[in-house]
């Protein structure tokens, strides 16, 4: 089978065999409609339904749709996630309603419930401990390390001066390059060394800024090595492998906490606050020493963190990678949150690395990101770090509170009920009856299926 696409400037030929993957050359050069038609012809039986579905998610505003199309490559449509809000967050005496973009049931409900719980108990306290970000030039050098050290001392001022045009704007606002170090990693990998640089990027996440500086470091480093008299021919020919920022930022740390008298924990579902506090602390202690529990424990924290990071146009994948590396920094994977119960005071806190931005990237392009940041009262990057850390702490408090009292499934499955009902295309009337029914019955998938059958019978 052969597939052809033509227009005045594009000719694409794809030979597809039944025993080979479906491939195409020049796909990125096709128009959006041509890409869709190729997908439909190649993979779909009911092309009309598939085409209608793809177009159903296009925005009716052509300009807005074009903006979304140009965020990434080979765009065919939009993929929706719900954007919800969790109100009543009191953080450092300021009240916030936090935007959360997420598809998982019960996350926003748990965060909102935790926010309301702590609203009358002093709220959340948060502080940024440090904001250093890191980038590295990785290179191979075959020669005398003492010569390399001497060369680095000689070239370091030029590394900084050669980036002056890049850093000028950032320095004007109070940021820029903080330091550059030479690191010897040859014991781990033969002939491997690093230029390890630290940066302050203020309200920008700073990835492009850091990477541009690093690539200039690499160029200067290589060029100056060729002119360094103390190097022999082999030493002058050092090889730069790559220049790239690190998403591990153990010196870009924010801390958030809640605390109150143990007796003040008493509420409708905490009749015995002393027992609750001790059981809650035990649950945190388990997550601190048991990696199997810690992974799920921290995943719950990231439910809250990722949702806010995504809603504010930041890179949740970078945050995830950095946070999980931090959770293993002491040699084994452990809980990101901690708890103490001393002198009749319950304290629960989190310290995590967060490299976030409130300017640049999607923050100035995506309309809903702008909406979310305005809802958060136009935070600085440090403010956003505090808000995101609090969201993670609140999420974890809600989850551990449920686990140690009613159990996780009671609340989660009731939130999941609507998804099950939508799977079976329940009518509004059926939903009303079934929601009422499951107020006093345990929600399981099989129980919901049985209840739907009974109503429809």
C-alpha angles and dihedrals in degrees: 000000000000127000122201131190122181138178130150092284107022133069116173126182122189123180111200124188126187092239096046134068115269104257136177135187122220095015093148090057093059120098118253092258091048091052090052093048091051090051092048094048093046105042114014132080096190099045096173094056093045092048092049091050093051092049093044089069095051115108114247089224103084094201093052092046091051089052090055092044090058097051090083142007128274094012115184102166145334124281111212128218120180115255109211135168135229112205134196099049109155106196119174090338094308120109118226138185104210122214115222127187109198142127099212120105121239097019097104092038091054093046092049092048092050091048091052091046093055095038090084094039101061099284126238126322118206137175136176109235099187140347107201118141126197139222131173140203106209114204144166119231124178109196149053112341092208089059090050091052091051091048092050092052088050096047102038096089090051092049088060097040092050090060094052094110090050097047100039096094093042092048091051088061093046102266137095139106112349100184146332122216133186111229126194111215096160092115089063097039124011114258093356120143137162142212098217111198131184124207142188111214101171113201094357121085081224104209095136092043093051095045092049091052092048093052090052090049089054093049093048093044093053095044094048092047089061089058099043107115097205093059120089120221095274093046091051090056096069113161124226109213098186144330116218143142120251122237088205103093108170089163094054096077135161127187127204128179147168127204140169142152111291091239089058091063089075113119141139093290095032103060092157108042096181092054091045093050093051093046092046091051091049090053090053091046090054091052089050094059106025115069094194089060094036093060093055091040092054092042087062090052090051090052086071098036098047092048092057094039090054094045090053095049098252129136107267092181091059090047091049093050093048095045095050092047087052090051088060097041094113095055102272133056111263145167119292091210129063137194137201131188108192136142090004091301123122113207127180123180148163133207115192141159113248125175104189138158137204097189130053130024117042091343090082097035113040110078094211091050088055088047091051094048092049089050087055089054094256097292127204116237089263091051090050091050089057094047093049093047090050091051090054093047092048092049091051093047090052093049097046091043089055093044093052097043122025098002126253099267099061094067098028097052092048089055089046091052094087092054090054091048091051090051087060093042093240115191122239090257092051091048092053092051094045095047088053091047093052094050085084101024133071113259115230128149092248092047091053092048090051092048092051090051091051093051093047092046 
